[in-house]
Amino acid sequence: MHKLLEDLVASALLEDVGHGDVTTNSVVGPELRCRARLFAKQGGVLSGMQPFKLAFGIMQAEMAEWSSLEDGASFAKGDLVASFTGKTRAVLTAERTAMNFVQHLSGVATLTRRFVDELQGLDCRICGTRKTTPMLRLLEKAAIVHGGGATHRHTLFDGVLIKENHVMAAGGIAGAVDRARKHVHHLLRVEVEVRDLDEFGQALAAEADVVMLDNMDNETMAEAVRRAKGRRVVLEASGNASLERVRGMAETGVDFVSVGALTHSAPAIDLTLLIENS
Amino acid sequence: MHKLLEDLVASALLEDVGHGDVTTNSVVGPELRCRARLFAKQGGVLSGMQPFKLAFGIMQAEMAEWSSLEDGASFAKGDLVASFTGKTRAVLTAERTAMNFVQHLSGVATLTRRFVDELQGLDCRICGTRKTTPMLRLLEKAAIVHGGGATHRHTLFDGVLIKENHVMAAGGIAGAVDRARKHVHHLLRVEVEVRDLDEFGQALAAEADVVMLDNMDNETMAEAVRRAKGRRVVLEASGNASLERVRGMAETGVDFVSVGALTHSAPAIDLTLLIENS
Amino acid sequence: MHKLLEDLVASALLEDVGHGDVTTNSVVGPELRCRARLFAKQGGVLSGMQPFKLAFGIMQAEMAEWSSLEDGASFAKGDLVASFTGKTRAVLTAERTAMNFVQHLSGVATLTRRFVDELQGLDCRICGTRKTTPMLRLLEKAAIVHGGGATHRHTLFDGVLIKENHVMAAGGIAGAVDRARKHVHHLLRVEVEVRDLDEFGQALAAEADVVMLDNMDNETMAEAVRRAKGRRVVLEASGNASLERVRGMAETGVDFVSVGALTHSAPAIDLTLLIENS
Amino acid sequence: MHKLLEDLVASALLEDVGHGDVTTNSVVGPELRCRARLFAKQGGVLSGMQPFKLAFGIMQAEMAEWSSLEDGASFAKGDLVASFTGKTRAVLTAERTAMNFVQHLSGVATLTRRFVDELQGLDCRICGTRKTTPMLRLLEKAAIVHGGGATHRHTLFDGVLIKENHVMAAGGIAGAVDRARKHVHHLLRVEVEVRDLDEFGQALAAEADVVMLDNMDNETMAEAVRRAKGRRVVLEASGNASLERVRGMAETGVDFVSVGALTHSAPAIDLTLLIENS
Amino acid sequence: MHKLLEDLVASALLEDVGHGDVTTNSVVGPELRCRARLFAKQGGVLSGMQPFKLAFGIMQAEMAEWSSLEDGASFAKGDLVASFTGKTRAVLTAERTAMNFVQHLSGVATLTRRFVDELQGLDCRICGTRKTTPMLRLLEKAAIVHGGGATHRHTLFDGVLIKENHVMAAGGIAGAVDRARKHVHHLLRVEVEVRDLDEFGQALAAEADVVMLDNMDNETMAEAVRRAKGRRVVLEASGNASLERVRGMAETGVDFVSVGALTHSAPAIDLTLLIENS
Amino acid sequence: MHKLLEDLVASALLEDVGHGDVTTNSVVGPELRCRARLFAKQGGVLSGMQPFKLAFGIMQAEMAEWSSLEDGASFAKGDLVASFTGKTRAVLTAERTAMNFVQHLSGVATLTRRFVDELQGLDCRICGTRKTTPMLRLLEKAAIVHGGGATHRHTLFDGVLIKENHVMAAGGIAGAVDRARKHVHHLLRVEVEVRDLDEFGQALAAEADVVMLDNMDNETMAEAVRRAKGRRVVLEASGNASLERVRGMAETGVDFVSVGALTHSAPAIDLTLLIENS
């Protein structure tokens, strides 16, 4: 919902601006307008144009002549990413907040794209996890999609994922899957995390819809893929997938590789906003 | 304020939990209690224990037997970082949110510590910037302190920093500094960003309290330090400070090196929460 | 989340109390305590004890000696449903809000139970819809469970349900199912609404996980059940299910009958709170 | 206040939409527009057009060509109630929330109208109570007005109503009325609930402005009306007023009959939103 | 509602504390406790002890040994008003916010008391208006009561007051009163503002429950009182009532004198919080 | 931030309007428009035009033909301050809230101007304190500027001010200043409050950037000014500055006189809104 995003950006602005931008308000005349240009100082994949633009709008920059690349677009070092005119005070005050969104989210999209590119030609998709930055899940999940990845569940209630800790508390995979099926509604699939082929067998026997192969080596995963042949089960590989390892993981035949680093460790993309009086 | 932090953690939980943790609620009995242990899977510096603990509290985990390292403590791979008991459902439901806070913030503290360690023996401090994650500024600024750094201003109104864009809009350094002094209150210092020795000279002439040396090479910075000798001015070096470059920058004699990467590009620290029935 | 419920009840109290309960504050002494007893004036199934109790707590009634039936319990006319002591002012001020929750939610649970009872002996479940009262979805879904029903998806993002309008916009069932599968994450099933056996055939061909048989007569539904035999597909009957019709619908062999009336048209259960000085 | 209503509808949308309408977003193209027509599947009285329209607006449906009946209008089965065009995605996403408002509120207005119609020719009005759905009081009170009823007080502070429980706590009717008069401001009348003619006499003696005749039979009420003749006192009959009983109650000569069922037990009116590509 | 007050005080604290009390946090050790004593530097009437105490509680001062005068109590210069112990940091951080509440509200209570004292022996009461400080109405209305005054309506919906502008828009007093009676609920009285005896006559004829005599001289008011004799009408004098004028106004025989200055122009009472290490 | 102000004004309106303006809604036709003129009933300095205008806008008054003096303008008794047209209902409903803002804030601006005028010809400025009305700090600080004053710090974190209580807790001025310097960021100056020349000497020795001379007599302050000669230290006089005393205080040579009364005890300016049908 647009209102949700607007509230988030307004909160982020408030966090930065507080009682007012004392520098800009004392140094820059209230009547000035400027042209602002967003340039890339390194290559990447764009994400976050919505909060970027909203930040200036909420500060009442009276923007005009807006043009920009779209979320999901690739850009190279030196490229012009966006351009607009607006009231100088508002542009300067909103700048840092706007940049913090777009630099972080483009970082997520860019890292995702690199993982996706590693899988070229394979029938396996990269997806994210719930290891996201607090308050930014919706935007980071979108950034993964902009980078070419899939989202996985967003929350604890739009998907069932029985992890090791649940199995322990429930006393076994069979029982856990059975309980989940009985209690969750009929539009949700049930996924189980398994650590070895024995557990994998239990998951298949329990007719889990999706199985997460957690921290397995590639041979074990390949064997799991073989055992699942002919069944209507989705396989997801998980556990410290790196750019070096990911293709090997995918070549085992799994349907998804989920990568926490997409959201918890993506470095920001270096962008810069150049401003001139207009 | 504690209430502010509590609201933030509750919002982050809501973002993850939504209408309920369907897996846990269907698989785990409501009466179960567990012991939870937080272990380090890599070394680092701790930050984020407050939101970590709050997440379980807000989910009404009825925690007991809490013990943990303190924010700012170093830990090695394999170390026990925290331990507590609580209701299993609440612990499992809050787990991801709690972990997202502590892994990200420990990432910030750990990277800060590495920068700080580079400056050992020098009279120069590492400080952060406003390039923080939206909604997490307060926590990330605290993480920098836990890592041994200094905070720099938090917002646009607890410090004056006249940047290149402001100078352009004001028509010159002298005029900008003068306007700032006249309009901001008398408990704020005035900092100006300069790009070369000519601008540096103007900043000194304008009696700026702090000067940011932006993207200068080390010789230029050293020369600026010499020219500032005997004056009551604070010098801050800025611009793509890396672990490789930072000691050289500090050896020029500046008082601070500000590092955006502390908050915008720190990879998360790998921690794991192990749970057993109790 | 408990905090969510607390906020809701506080908002409901605020809606009623506003600047203060002028009657109670002027007529009842601040030091008085009372015993309050909740009695049933008609039989039913209980739901809403959480918001009921919270309402008094938020008004700082300093409750003691609490005892009550549990959500999901049946009660007969005249039964004592709950009993507690507390400060008289707070009890009187919170009374109406507390009662509005429990009477409405028990209405939902009671009507659900009546539908569920109609299906005794059949392998078919009653479930709710998204036709809930604005702001009360979570509580009404819980009331359905208290009444013995299943919840169905809670929101627009914890389940895929392609309705007639979506099919029209997408240009056909096959295309719609295909697009949904490609874009939604792998823990969600895909349900399609169909109106006749032709569309039902298309849904089966598209390998929909769940098919909603909308407004079909019982023979048509029975035929659909026959055609689905041997396939891994869940069938849900929908469309003006009444207490009179529901058993016939279920006897066709469908897995679920969804009933909007559970939440949009359940009459409140008549309960009364009797208070005496203590 | 419009802002209040807007916030309520946005919250209701958020409750339904959460992180996004996964069905619509994957199945329906973002560029499509449609024509939407709201039809009545049964007769009734309209209420809730404001939240209905707001729901689409908040989802940024870019509505055009809006036309509709007004709140308070009667409609018959098959009537076109409203019509508009808009972006298909937004229309489909907001549909259920919009419908939940208008179907429930029209249910309240329709039931009110039926009660009001029973009193034709009598100088007695139907009014609501505080037995409303949590969070919807303002809208339900408006729906009562749309149905031809009167509102009664909205909250605990825009009217004094001394009920049986207050009398018990205060130790008598005379004392309670006296205390209320002394402590509440001079723009509020004082109403007392009485259960028999003895209490009624006490209320008259205490010069209550309004007396609620609670659960009395018609003869007793008629006697109370006789005893009140010539006095400036308003009489309100209360207690399980049904469509069958209400005219008899009114014919006793009371000024108002208050009916809790208007808001706590009105079944929703069946409406349907038909959509076609445009 | 207590929650409402808690939210208000938390917002006021947030307004002052923001990202943290940098002075206290850097200068005062986190383990220190202190004894705090609130002394009066001038005489007055106390109001605001609730928000005062809440401010320290919300900052987690871990207060103990609390004792204080009660709201409504008179104090003389030098009197000890309150005393407690708590954590020094929290006490210092919350001090200004706590003091701003109690000094302002005691100002209102004190000024009210002075007006009330002027009317000793007369059967006439001082009451407030809606000319209150934005966001503080509830507290200021309570302060008026602490000072011995009456509250008048709190809002635009717990009382009907037809002012000159309404009369103009409605085209006359008779029509305005009539419309109000028909549309507002039966627990509200109707008050009309009149400027001369002619309008007063119209108000009496329209059977207004309350008449506000606005900006009349004392003789005219006395005449109005005479004309109202024997009728059930309340008379309220209004318009620049000062301490000098108020007794004369009351002696005309009106029931109330309403005084805007109580809330819009009461100077703060000088109090001081003395702190010593404990 | 504009959004912040909008939220504040909306909250203030909600505090007054609640469930609706029952008088206006029943007496004034929904289609009427009016011309509204704001007149001064006494001279003063204007502040608060932003919240004034917003109040009508938020009530959807559909304002037109707006003209007004600007914040900071002086006006005389009888002057037209603002004029606009709008929907009568909205204008009447928002009137009191709008007036409460502008009358209070103009009170602050006017009192400030009187203090400022006392210092004509002197190189000394009037500034405010944190003794502001809860929730109105931003607006009251702006009103001080409109009156010609300076703001001083806004919060506890945009300036360091070590007061007597901090010194006591820290064990001395030197230690307190030293700790502050070490822990707060490098864009903040450090101010210390001193009560006599001995403490003043300690503050100078500690190289405090600003010293507050608290409750000193004029001779002592003059002596302090002499001792500070040649040092880069700002001097601020504080303590019960009255219109009578302030020039004498300023003539001692201090840089600022801070005056709490500007915000805690400024009487409201009498303005009136005249409305006629249009």
Coordinates of C-alpha atoms in Angstrom, one line a residue, chain A residues 8 11-12 15-24 26-29 32 41 88 92-93 95-97 100-101 104 130-138 153-163 165-170 176 179-180 183-184 188 215 240 264-268 270 273-277, chain B residues 8 11-12 15-24 26-29 32 41 88 92-93 95-97 100-101 104 130-138 153-163 165-170 176 179-180 183-184 188 215 240 264-268 270 273-277:
Chain A
L8 CA 7.7 4.9 6.4
S11 CA 9.2 8.6 9.6
A12 CA 12.6 8.2 8.2
E15 CA 14.3 10.7 12.2
D16 CA 16.8 12.9 10.2
V17 CA 15.2 16.3 10.2
G18 CA 13.7 16.5 13.6
H19 CA 13.0 20.1 14.5
G20 CA 14.4 21.4 11.3
D21 CA 17.5 21.4 9.0
V22 CA 19.3 24.3 10.7
T23 CA 22.1 24.4 8.1
T24 CA 19.9 24.7 5.1
S26 CA 20.0 29.5 7.7
V27 CA 22.2 29.3 4.6
V28 CA 19.8 28.8 1.7
G29 CA 17.1 31.2 0.6
L32 CA 15.6 29.2 -4.6
K41 CA 29.6 6.3 -8.9
T88 CA 16.5 23.9 -3.1
L92 CA 18.9 19.5 0.4
T93 CA 16.9 18.6 3.5
E95 CA 18.7 14.4 0.2
R96 CA 20.3 12.2 2.8
T97 CA 17.1 10.3 3.6
N100 CA 19.9 6.3 2.3
F101 CA 16.9 4.4 0.8
H104 CA 20.8 0.5 0.4
R130 CA 13.4 -13.2 6.5
K131 CA 16.9 -12.0 7.4
T132 CA 16.0 -8.4 6.5
T133 CA 16.6 -5.1 8.0
P134 CA 13.9 -4.2 10.6
M135 CA 11.2 -2.0 9.1
L136 CA 12.5 -2.4 5.5
R137 CA 11.2 -5.9 4.7
L138 CA 8.7 -4.8 2.1
R153 CA 7.4 -15.8 2.3
H154 CA 7.3 -12.3 3.7
T155 CA 6.2 -13.0 7.2
L156 CA 5.4 -15.7 9.7
F157 CA 1.9 -16.1 8.5
D158 CA 2.0 -16.2 4.7
G159 CA 3.8 -19.6 4.7
V160 CA 4.6 -22.5 6.9
L161 CA 8.3 -23.3 7.5
I162 CA 8.9 -25.9 10.1
K163 CA 12.5 -25.5 11.3
N165 CA 13.6 -25.8 16.5
H166 CA 10.0 -26.5 15.7
V167 CA 10.7 -30.2 15.0
M168 CA 12.5 -30.5 18.4
A169 CA 9.5 -28.9 20.2
A170 CA 7.0 -31.1 18.3
A176 CA 5.1 -31.5 13.1
R179 CA -0.1 -30.7 13.1
A180 CA 0.7 -27.9 10.6
H183 CA -4.2 -26.2 11.8
V184 CA -3.2 -23.9 9.0
L188 CA -0.8 -22.6 2.5
N215 CA 23.6 -26.7 5.1
N240 CA 25.7 -19.7 3.6
H264 CA 21.6 -8.6 5.7
S265 CA 25.0 -8.0 4.1
A266 CA 24.6 -6.2 0.8
P267 CA 27.0 -3.1 0.7
A268 CA 25.4 0.1 -0.4
D270 CA 27.6 4.6 -4.3
L273 CA 23.2 13.8 -6.0
L274 CA 24.6 16.9 -7.8
I275 CA 22.7 20.1 -7.4
E276 CA 22.9 23.4 -9.3
N277 CA 20.9 26.5 -9.0
Chain B
L8 CA 10.4 0.3 17.2
S11 CA 6.8 -2.4 14.9
A12 CA 9.6 -4.7 13.6
E15 CA 6.3 -6.5 10.3
D16 CA 7.3 -10.1 10.7
V17 CA 4.5 -11.7 12.7
G18 CA 1.5 -10.0 11.2
H19 CA -1.7 -12.0 12.0
G20 CA 0.3 -14.7 13.8
D21 CA 3.2 -17.2 13.5
V22 CA 1.2 -20.0 11.8
T23 CA 4.0 -22.5 12.0
T24 CA 4.8 -22.2 15.7
S26 CA 0.2 -25.1 15.0
V27 CA 3.3 -27.1 15.8
V28 CA 4.4 -26.1 19.3
G29 CA 2.3 -26.6 22.4
L32 CA 6.2 -25.5 26.6
K41 CA 29.6 -18.3 14.5
T88 CA 8.9 -21.7 23.5
L92 CA 10.4 -19.0 18.3
T93 CA 8.1 -16.3 17.0
E95 CA 13.6 -15.1 17.1
R96 CA 14.1 -13.8 13.6
T97 CA 13.3 -10.2 14.6
N100 CA 17.9 -9.3 12.7
F101 CA 18.6 -6.5 15.2
H104 CA 23.0 -6.1 11.9
R130 CA 24.2 10.3 8.6
K131 CA 24.4 7.5 6.0
T132 CA 22.5 5.2 8.2
T133 CA 19.7 2.7 7.6
P134 CA 16.3 4.4 7.7
M135 CA 14.6 4.0 11.1
L136 CA 17.7 2.6 12.7
R137 CA 19.8 5.7 13.3
L138 CA 19.7 5.8 17.0
R153 CA 25.7 14.8 14.7
H154 CA 22.6 12.6 14.8
T155 CA 20.3 14.7 12.7
L156 CA 20.0 17.9 10.7
F157 CA 19.3 20.0 13.7
D158 CA 21.9 19.1 16.3
G159 CA 24.8 20.4 14.3
V160 CA 25.6 22.7 11.4
L161 CA 27.4 21.2 8.4
I162 CA 27.7 23.4 5.4
K163 CA 28.3 21.2 2.4
N165 CA 25.6 22.2 -2.2
H166 CA 24.9 24.7 0.5
V167 CA 28.0 26.8 -0.5
M168 CA 26.8 26.8 -4.1
A169 CA 23.3 27.9 -3.0
A170 CA 24.7 30.6 -0.7
A176 CA 27.4 30.7 4.2
R179 CA 24.5 33.3 7.7
A180 CA 24.7 30.1 9.7
H183 CA 20.7 32.1 12.5
V184 CA 21.5 29.0 14.5
L188 CA 25.9 24.8 17.9
N215 CA 38.1 13.7 -0.6
N240 CA 35.7 6.8 1.1
H264 CA 25.7 1.6 5.1
S265 CA 27.9 -1.3 4.3
A266 CA 28.7 -3.4 7.4
P267 CA 28.0 -7.1 6.8
A268 CA 25.9 -8.8 9.5
D270 CA 26.7 -14.6 12.0
L273 CA 20.1 -19.1 18.6
L274 CA 20.0 -22.7 19.8
I275 CA 16.9 -23.9 21.6
E276 CA 16.1 -26.9 23.7
N277 CA 13.1 -28.0 25.6

